[in-house]
XYZ file of C-alpha atoms in Angstrom:
649
model
C 14.867 150.255 75.698
C 11.756 148.068 75.678
C 10.548 146.964 72.273
C 7.278 148.140 70.751
C 4.696 145.670 69.541
C 5.008 146.930 65.970
C 8.054 148.429 64.260
C 8.071 152.171 63.597
C 11.045 152.250 61.219
C 12.160 149.073 59.543
C 15.689 147.744 59.574
C 17.456 149.187 56.464
C 18.955 145.734 55.759
C 22.628 146.741 55.863
C 25.328 146.812 58.541
C 24.442 149.303 61.259
C 26.630 152.299 62.009
C 27.155 150.945 65.549
C 28.549 147.701 64.182
C 30.700 149.509 61.614
C 32.358 151.211 64.595
C 32.444 147.875 66.468
C 34.127 146.077 63.560
C 36.613 148.914 63.095
C 37.641 148.755 66.747
C 37.701 144.949 66.587
C 40.001 144.922 63.555
C 42.320 147.525 65.096
C 42.568 145.788 68.490
C 43.055 142.338 66.956
C 45.783 143.709 64.696
C 47.456 145.405 67.671
C 47.374 142.222 69.752
C 48.810 140.354 66.743
C 51.721 142.794 66.621
C 52.452 142.302 70.320
C 52.287 138.521 70.085
C 54.591 138.630 67.036
C 57.074 140.825 68.902
C 56.932 138.427 71.829
C 57.792 135.500 69.560
C 60.600 137.459 67.902
C 61.972 138.397 71.323
C 61.837 134.834 72.614
C 63.343 133.351 69.453
C 66.212 135.841 69.417
C 67.040 135.824 73.108
C 65.924 132.449 74.423
C 63.610 129.641 73.379
C 59.835 129.341 73.153
C 57.964 127.963 76.147
C 54.404 126.987 77.049
C 53.466 130.538 78.063
C 54.294 131.735 74.537
C 52.198 129.062 72.839
C 49.312 129.697 75.228
C 49.115 133.395 74.396
C 49.285 132.477 70.701
C 46.267 130.220 71.263
C 44.505 133.175 72.946
C 45.196 135.278 69.837
C 43.868 132.575 67.487
C 40.673 132.392 69.551
C 40.473 136.213 69.408
C 40.426 135.953 65.613
C 37.493 133.581 65.997
C 35.771 136.240 68.100
C 36.413 138.811 65.343
C 34.950 136.458 62.736
C 31.792 135.727 64.712
C 31.364 139.449 65.414
C 31.518 140.124 61.678
C 28.928 137.394 61.058
C 26.571 138.835 63.681
C 26.924 142.281 62.055
C 26.546 141.183 58.421
C 24.489 138.008 58.200
C 22.656 138.639 61.459
C 22.186 142.360 60.847
C 22.696 143.262 64.522
C 22.945 146.814 65.864
C 19.358 148.045 65.443
C 16.478 148.231 67.934
C 14.481 145.040 67.879
C 11.301 146.876 66.831
C 13.026 147.904 63.579
C 13.352 144.304 62.341
C 10.901 142.574 60.042
C 10.064 139.000 60.945
C 12.331 137.694 58.162
C 15.203 139.839 59.472
C 14.620 138.565 62.975
C 14.657 135.050 61.558
C 18.110 135.772 60.155
C 19.291 137.216 63.442
C 17.910 134.399 65.549
C 18.613 131.611 63.017
C 15.130 130.178 63.600
C 13.085 127.802 61.458
C 10.651 129.006 58.807
C 7.758 128.276 61.108
C 8.918 131.216 63.272
C 7.436 133.628 60.744
C 4.082 133.353 62.452
C 5.491 134.783 65.709
C 4.540 138.261 66.834
C 7.022 140.881 68.030
C 5.537 140.613 71.506
C 6.197 136.854 71.631
C 9.818 137.291 70.547
C 10.679 140.197 72.829
C 9.216 138.471 75.881
C 11.755 135.665 75.551
C 15.384 135.625 76.714
C 17.458 134.406 73.776
C 20.955 134.143 72.386
C 21.580 133.294 68.719
C 23.966 130.520 67.757
C 26.662 132.860 66.494
C 26.442 135.092 69.542
C 26.684 132.009 71.770
C 29.869 130.943 69.989
C 31.096 134.541 70.214
C 30.681 134.622 74.007
C 32.369 131.245 74.489
C 35.305 132.378 72.362
C 35.676 135.494 74.530
C 35.853 133.428 77.709
C 38.307 131.004 76.106
C 40.613 133.815 74.977
C 40.792 135.657 78.295
C 41.267 132.351 80.129
C 44.185 131.457 77.855
C 45.729 134.906 78.387
C 45.528 134.470 82.143
C 46.960 130.959 81.835
C 49.860 132.395 79.827
C 50.702 134.798 82.643
C 50.550 131.982 85.218
C 52.872 129.859 83.062
C 55.226 132.834 82.729
C 55.348 133.096 86.531
C 56.167 129.393 86.777
C 58.985 129.830 84.256
C 60.393 132.878 86.067
C 59.983 131.753 89.668
C 61.002 128.135 89.084
C 62.466 127.634 92.542
C 59.910 129.612 94.554
C 57.674 126.929 96.043
C 55.063 129.418 97.275
C 54.504 130.866 93.816
C 54.553 127.435 92.173
C 51.810 126.198 94.518
C 49.862 129.464 94.211
C 49.891 129.355 90.412
C 48.557 125.788 90.512
C 45.699 126.840 92.779
C 44.849 129.928 90.726
C 45.146 127.835 87.554
C 42.599 125.398 88.960
C 40.233 128.262 89.783
C 40.774 129.609 86.251
C 39.783 126.267 84.716
C 36.709 126.230 86.954
C 35.867 129.774 85.868
C 35.980 128.855 82.184
C 33.891 125.720 82.693
C 31.313 127.729 84.669
C 31.233 130.538 82.095
C 30.972 128.243 79.075
C 28.496 125.965 80.831
C 26.333 128.884 81.904
C 26.223 130.187 78.346
C 25.460 126.828 76.765
C 22.877 125.755 79.330
C 21.302 129.179 79.833
C 18.016 127.764 78.469
C 16.376 124.429 78.959
C 16.164 122.946 76.416
C 19.407 124.349 74.990
C 17.994 124.866 71.486
C 15.452 127.276 72.904
C 18.189 129.880 72.684
C 17.689 130.012 68.914
C 14.343 128.228 68.551
C 12.507 130.885 70.470
C 9.039 129.360 69.966
C 9.917 126.348 72.141
C 8.580 126.266 75.725
C 11.627 126.741 77.961
C 13.058 127.979 81.220
C 15.981 130.382 81.418
C 18.531 131.667 83.913
C 18.789 135.379 84.617
C 21.281 136.116 81.857
C 22.137 139.622 82.976
C 22.981 138.587 86.538
C 24.956 135.620 85.262
C 27.057 137.824 82.965
C 27.714 140.282 85.806
C 28.729 137.479 88.192
C 31.180 136.043 85.677
C 32.601 139.516 84.989
C 33.223 140.092 88.707
C 34.958 136.707 89.072
C 37.040 137.622 86.010
C 38.239 140.852 87.655
C 39.018 139.079 90.928
C 41.160 136.565 89.020
C 43.026 139.429 87.327
C 43.717 141.082 90.684
C 44.967 137.832 92.237
C 47.231 137.113 89.250
C 48.671 140.643 89.395
C 49.420 140.303 93.109
C 51.028 136.836 92.951
C 54.643 137.913 92.232
C 54.650 141.114 94.266
C 55.793 139.635 97.598
C 58.695 137.852 95.855
C 59.681 140.971 93.923
C 59.907 143.059 97.091
C 62.299 140.501 98.618
C 64.831 140.964 95.798
C 68.243 142.357 96.683
C 67.623 145.656 94.889
C 67.105 149.250 95.909
C 63.559 150.287 96.752
C 63.392 152.339 93.565
C 64.340 149.362 91.395
C 62.029 147.028 93.248
C 59.239 149.474 92.425
C 60.219 149.410 88.750
C 60.266 145.602 88.622
C 56.945 145.551 90.486
C 55.573 147.937 87.882
C 56.508 145.500 85.101
C 54.324 142.838 86.691
C 51.529 145.366 87.311
C 51.152 146.273 83.642
C 48.194 143.900 83.538
C 46.247 146.438 85.614
C 45.110 147.890 82.285
C 43.039 144.728 81.868
C 41.330 145.381 85.199
C 40.390 148.878 84.022
C 38.796 147.563 80.820
C 37.073 144.793 82.813
C 35.484 147.359 85.136
C 34.311 149.426 82.184
C 32.865 146.249 80.681
C 30.906 145.553 83.870
C 29.458 149.059 83.783
C 28.468 148.548 80.147
C 26.788 145.225 80.984
C 24.464 147.106 83.309
C 23.077 148.968 80.278
C 21.848 145.774 78.595
C 18.103 145.558 78.016
C 17.199 141.870 77.637
C 14.134 142.886 75.613
C 16.318 144.820 73.123
C 19.495 142.749 72.888
C 19.989 143.429 69.184
C 20.751 147.070 70.035
C 21.951 147.186 73.652
C 24.566 144.423 73.315
C 26.715 146.560 71.000
C 28.520 148.730 73.556
C 29.181 145.823 75.984
C 30.387 143.856 72.961
C 32.943 146.555 72.138
C 34.303 146.571 75.701
C 34.313 142.775 75.739
C 36.575 142.786 72.700
C 38.785 145.567 74.090
C 39.211 143.636 77.342
C 40.050 140.420 75.490
C 42.710 141.994 73.260
C 44.112 144.115 76.099
C 44.531 140.904 78.089
C 46.620 139.424 75.251
C 48.714 142.586 74.914
C 49.365 142.891 78.653
C 50.394 139.245 78.899
C 53.085 139.990 76.290
C 54.460 143.202 77.829
C 56.800 141.636 80.442
C 58.560 139.633 77.701
C 59.254 142.545 75.335
C 61.936 144.601 77.138
C 64.559 141.945 76.411
C 63.944 142.615 72.708
C 64.687 146.288 73.309
C 67.906 145.337 75.114
C 68.799 142.980 72.246
C 68.418 145.762 69.680
C 70.115 148.323 71.915
C 73.195 146.237 72.674
C 73.453 144.403 69.383
C 72.647 140.814 68.503
C 73.713 138.011 70.808
C 73.672 134.344 69.899
C 70.331 132.581 70.099
C 69.967 130.809 73.386
C 72.148 133.216 75.315
C 70.478 135.161 78.044
C 68.667 138.197 76.731
C 70.338 141.361 77.827
C 73.406 139.530 79.091
C 75.602 142.499 78.248
C 73.219 144.823 80.018
C 73.261 142.576 83.055
C 77.043 142.431 83.044
C 77.262 146.189 82.583
C 76.890 146.510 86.310
C 78.971 143.414 87.041
C 82.031 143.673 84.808
C 83.797 146.287 82.688
C 84.492 145.216 79.138
C 88.159 144.894 78.288
C 90.074 143.856 75.228
C 89.290 140.629 73.452
C 91.633 137.760 74.383
C 90.221 134.584 72.951
C 92.323 131.414 72.893
C 93.300 130.078 69.529
C 92.018 126.811 68.173
C 93.013 123.597 69.954
C 94.468 122.069 66.807
C 96.946 124.964 66.460
C 98.285 124.783 70.002
C 100.685 121.870 69.927
C 104.431 122.333 70.462
C 104.766 124.400 67.294
C 102.515 127.196 68.563
C 104.128 130.619 68.871
C 105.047 131.662 72.404
C 102.916 134.405 73.873
C 104.856 136.781 76.091
C 102.098 137.583 78.531
C 102.907 138.763 81.984
C 101.202 137.108 84.911
C 99.140 140.220 85.423
C 97.974 140.256 81.828
C 97.042 136.619 81.999
C 94.957 137.281 85.082
C 93.141 140.438 84.068
C 92.305 139.382 80.547
C 90.919 135.967 81.331
C 87.308 136.381 82.365
C 85.206 135.575 79.361
C 81.459 135.600 78.956
C 79.881 132.768 77.042
C 77.095 135.085 76.013
C 79.124 137.507 73.975
C 82.620 135.956 73.734
C 84.203 139.080 75.180
C 86.872 139.151 77.863
C 86.471 141.288 80.929
C 88.771 142.668 83.561
C 87.792 142.134 87.166
C 86.046 145.056 88.812
C 84.921 144.535 92.400
C 81.154 144.484 92.230
C 80.408 145.714 95.744
C 77.063 147.457 95.538
C 75.824 146.609 92.079
C 76.024 149.646 89.864
C 74.633 150.378 86.419
C 76.831 151.779 83.648
C 73.885 152.225 81.336
C 75.041 155.382 79.514
C 71.459 156.583 79.657
C 69.961 159.468 77.717
C 69.346 162.659 79.658
C 65.617 162.315 79.158
C 64.192 161.019 82.416
C 61.478 158.930 80.766
C 64.024 157.141 78.584
C 66.195 156.559 81.656
C 63.334 154.881 83.496
C 62.429 152.785 80.463
C 65.964 151.473 79.984
C 66.300 150.613 83.668
C 62.977 148.788 83.600
C 63.898 146.867 80.465
C 67.282 145.877 81.871
C 65.762 144.708 85.125
C 63.018 142.848 83.315
C 65.431 141.031 81.033
C 67.299 139.734 84.084
C 64.336 139.244 86.425
C 64.258 135.496 85.906
C 67.890 135.225 86.912
C 67.464 137.516 89.914
C 64.732 135.282 91.333
C 66.969 132.199 91.075
C 70.484 131.509 92.306
C 73.259 132.776 90.087
C 75.193 129.906 88.498
C 78.983 130.131 88.259
C 80.558 127.422 86.114
C 84.243 126.795 86.804
C 85.513 125.105 83.667
C 87.943 122.245 83.245
C 91.457 122.032 81.845
C 91.862 122.847 78.114
C 88.311 124.225 78.124
C 87.164 127.817 77.646
C 83.791 129.463 78.270
C 82.851 128.983 74.582
C 83.256 125.232 75.016
C 80.202 125.216 77.289
C 77.966 127.336 75.041
C 75.395 124.585 74.453
C 75.088 123.916 78.181
C 75.045 127.539 79.299
C 72.506 128.475 76.623
C 70.212 125.742 77.899
C 70.653 126.944 81.480
C 69.831 130.493 80.438
C 66.753 129.274 78.587
C 65.712 127.685 81.888
C 65.874 131.145 83.458
C 69.284 131.114 85.137
C 71.920 133.803 85.097
C 75.172 132.017 84.222
C 78.757 133.204 84.657
C 81.773 131.348 83.231
C 85.006 133.122 84.255
C 87.858 132.148 81.968
C 90.694 130.579 83.961
C 94.110 132.231 83.451
C 95.938 128.910 83.080
C 94.110 128.510 79.765
C 95.566 131.740 78.332
C 97.823 129.821 75.936
C 101.004 131.559 77.105
C 104.302 129.806 76.221
C 105.897 129.189 78.623
C 102.885 129.109 80.971
C 102.722 132.085 83.331
C 99.652 131.150 85.367
C 98.628 128.101 87.379
C 96.272 126.802 90.082
C 97.103 129.743 92.351
C 96.085 132.382 89.797
C 93.015 130.374 88.794
C 92.034 130.154 92.460
C 92.547 133.884 93.032
C 90.501 134.858 89.998
C 87.527 132.614 90.838
C 87.604 133.686 94.481
C 87.552 137.396 93.582
C 84.884 136.886 90.931
C 82.507 134.978 93.187
C 83.277 137.198 96.181
C 82.104 140.187 94.152
C 78.822 138.424 93.389
C 78.415 137.520 97.052
C 79.084 141.084 98.165
C 76.412 142.208 95.703
C 73.916 140.021 97.563
C 73.860 137.172 95.056
C 73.057 133.612 96.043
C 75.553 131.519 94.070
C 75.476 127.862 93.053
C 78.836 126.694 91.667
C 79.098 124.031 88.944
C 82.623 122.603 88.940
C 83.828 120.520 85.993
C 86.957 118.344 85.969
C 89.971 120.508 86.944
C 87.406 123.181 87.844
C 86.625 121.041 90.885
C 90.160 121.537 92.143
C 89.950 125.285 91.503
C 86.494 125.679 93.046
C 87.358 123.583 96.109
C 90.237 126.001 96.738
C 88.605 129.270 95.665
C 85.153 129.071 97.243
C 86.289 128.355 100.775
C 84.997 131.055 103.133
C 82.324 132.271 100.697
C 79.444 130.228 102.079
C 76.290 132.167 102.911
C 76.232 133.568 106.419
C 73.008 133.925 108.392
C 73.339 137.707 108.462
C 73.941 138.101 104.718
C 71.662 137.445 101.720
C 74.621 136.600 99.463
C 76.862 133.570 99.508
C 77.725 130.272 97.857
C 74.865 127.950 98.747
C 75.732 124.770 96.837
C 78.597 123.039 95.044
C 77.841 120.771 92.078
C 80.830 118.624 91.109
C 80.384 117.454 87.507
C 82.864 114.572 87.012
C 85.222 116.883 88.887
C 88.100 116.618 91.344
C 86.667 117.043 94.861
C 89.931 116.775 96.780
C 90.919 117.254 100.407
C 93.661 119.606 101.607
C 96.993 118.421 100.209
C 95.341 116.535 97.359
C 96.040 117.047 93.676
C 94.833 115.667 90.366
C 98.014 113.688 89.785
C 97.928 112.591 93.429
C 94.574 110.920 92.782
C 95.994 109.231 89.665
C 98.951 107.917 91.715
C 96.562 106.712 94.420
C 95.176 104.260 91.855
C 98.620 103.403 90.434
C 97.924 104.940 87.035
C 100.720 107.540 86.822
C 102.314 105.613 83.955
C 99.238 106.407 81.859
C 99.720 110.184 82.053
C 102.134 110.482 79.062
C 99.792 108.273 77.022
C 96.818 110.526 77.652
C 98.481 113.949 77.686
C 101.084 115.473 75.368
C 103.438 117.513 77.607
C 105.795 120.025 75.972
C 109.199 120.981 77.380
C 107.629 124.051 79.032
C 105.074 121.770 80.777
C 102.106 123.067 78.779
C 100.004 120.216 77.474
C 97.096 119.071 75.347
C 94.935 115.966 75.427
C 96.155 113.398 72.884
C 92.705 112.035 72.005
C 90.013 114.436 73.235
C 87.246 112.797 71.200
C 87.740 109.526 73.070
C 89.120 110.612 76.437
C 87.102 113.787 77.006
C 83.886 113.519 75.008
C 83.188 109.831 74.564
C 80.059 108.462 72.890
C 76.747 110.248 72.521
C 77.298 113.060 70.008
C 77.667 113.436 66.266
C 81.161 113.845 64.835
C 80.420 117.417 63.747
C 79.423 118.390 67.293
C 82.474 116.685 68.729
C 84.770 118.424 66.227
C 83.249 121.828 67.040
C 83.723 121.156 70.747
C 87.349 120.119 70.277
C 88.079 123.190 68.144
C 87.349 125.401 71.177
C 89.912 123.629 73.415
C 93.235 125.315 74.167
C 96.688 124.482 75.515
C 96.865 124.295 79.318
C 99.568 124.627 81.956
C 100.109 120.993 82.909
C 101.837 121.970 86.173
C 98.384 122.716 87.570
C 97.692 118.973 87.690
C 100.453 118.521 90.255
C 99.597 121.460 92.490
C 97.823 120.768 95.776
C 94.549 122.020 97.171
C 95.115 124.162 100.276
C 91.534 124.555 101.548
C 88.229 122.714 101.098
C 85.002 124.518 100.303
C 83.037 121.254 100.380
C 83.585 121.018 104.136
C 81.282 123.999 104.732
C 78.975 124.207 101.682
C 76.219 121.694 100.727
C 77.508 119.458 97.950
C 76.243 117.285 95.098
C 78.263 115.052 92.793
C 77.348 113.948 89.252
C 78.987 110.637 88.323
C 79.828 109.926 84.674
C 79.997 106.152 84.319
C 81.877 106.026 80.978
C 84.446 108.656 81.932
C 87.969 107.916 80.644
C 89.563 111.076 82.076
C 88.287 110.919 85.640
C 87.231 107.264 85.859
C 84.173 106.322 87.882
C 86.368 104.692 90.561
C 88.154 108.027 91.083
C 84.832 109.846 91.347
C 83.381 107.436 93.901
C 86.527 107.472 95.998
C 86.304 111.272 96.283
C 82.631 111.123 97.275
C 83.376 108.371 99.790
C 86.103 110.531 101.332
C 83.785 113.538 101.651
C 81.158 111.358 103.322
C 83.789 109.893 105.663
C 84.669 113.472 106.643
C 81.056 114.064 107.669
C 79.777 115.848 104.536
C 76.444 114.726 103.108
C 76.703 114.379 99.339
C 73.725 114.101 97.000
C 74.728 111.987 93.993
C 73.472 111.537 90.438
C 74.797 109.275 87.701
C 74.815 109.736 83.941
C 75.809 106.999 81.504
C 78.209 109.149 79.516
C 81.797 110.336 79.175
C 83.737 113.140 80.842
C 81.749 116.040 79.313
C 78.037 115.601 80.138
C 77.654 119.328 79.466
C 77.820 118.311 75.772
C 76.689 114.693 75.662
C 73.852 114.920 78.208
C 72.927 118.603 78.113
C 69.215 118.171 78.742
C 69.786 115.767 81.632
C 72.368 118.110 83.149
C 69.950 121.041 83.077
C 67.279 118.938 84.774
C 69.748 117.851 87.460
C 70.738 121.465 88.121
C 67.085 122.481 88.353
C 66.381 119.617 90.751
C 69.335 120.491 92.970
C 68.461 124.187 93.027
C 64.760 123.533 93.620
C 65.422 121.067 96.434
C 67.943 123.401 98.045
C 65.503 126.358 97.861
C 62.964 124.520 99.955
């Protein structure tokens, strides 16, 4: 309402009832947003690692606390919340933070001026900073999830640039609303002013448009996922949770229309409440997509930090859990180890092991991906669990699935540092345990059973519509070269093996073998020096710290790595490759220049042969030993990301 020239009822000189309500809502909403941010950090720490989007939303929360503080100062020291004609001149001086010489001003002079006190100015800038940081957090989350989607990466950069421009315009408009600037609190100064009300409305509309654009960014990608329409809708819903912010933003715009510039001390209260609600709702909504993995973590039991959140839930529709069949420690598997009377069938079916939970699994053809969720009968709970499971694996669904075929003596646990880092980068990672590493004495599995297992495993992923990138390490190169033949992606199918990454691995032609490559270089006499073969042809590496790992890690790390190694069927080294996946699937090779197990000359000769056969091979080189998964983990993850990103384009 318009102010009177003289006050009819003086300001009672205590916090107004309107601001008591305002502060109560402010405290409640700030506390609620704090809870959600805390849960987000707990979820990320337990199931992955913190990223820029997490720190950005934390910054938004810290700024929100600044908003709460300035609101309290406006209510207490400033005495806001009453009609302007209820203030004495000394009370108005407090509210406006003017000089003592302002006491000679009349009510008419004050109410004819557009003004904004210092604290309120800071309050408005803090609001714009907080909502901008919340939006930035969502954009950074998209970039972390859709790492290989060039369209979304470019779109988030563009929207991010507009967001920066929005904040600069909003903050600049608030600071320079009056000329000179100090006229905002020194109301007696001659000045010019923008139309504050129209400016606030314009910024609010731009704010809503940004929210709508950010909500729509991932939708096209989500609806291209290889999921049923119902599940696509559920995943889409996860990304649409931010629509609550749009609702509060619209209500805020409506409340801004009620502002009377001549009675700001009273009419700013309701818009202020909705401003705070919008700001804290923005923080809460930016956290919601990250929380379901925490639910999955609690539902399924703790998994090691760094493993993919909800990995068991994801594998619930990929593999059926079977009995535990972990290999014994490497140090206990020399010739004196007790024979294990495992049949060939047992060795095969009990050999697929997840690095996320150290459980073995029997092979179940995936076909159409199914969900063994064991859901409650309550429909709402059913929907919630499905949404949380899908959300916890959404990052992996939007990227190729990685299948790591491990080397001789190795097990899935051996690669835990590497696979955890890959999962933190947003990849779904599978490490099927090769049967020839089952520790049986005498050995009952070999290259043929390893090949069959990997082929069936990857074929199931392909039939489920998965795009697979295979990482082949050492002997795993021989297995993968054999097993992945015929599984390349066809034009008519969304699933298929799209890339082979040989990591200091044997990339052999038909008829080639590991020992054949050694003989090619005249080094067969070195085999007994490097490997300890028992009478049953099982073997171990004589000096794994030197020959396998090499320099670059602490002794404790090396010892832990070695303790996960197991006895291997040495006959596999002599067995020949029968088919070549690298002839039909795009290929990359990672050289390891200090490798003492597969020397650099061996590696380059294999790449040269592939090139001579007409295959283009992208190469990388790391100055390390045979196991860059341990010694150069960070560099390996970056190489995988580069290969996947380049291939996606």
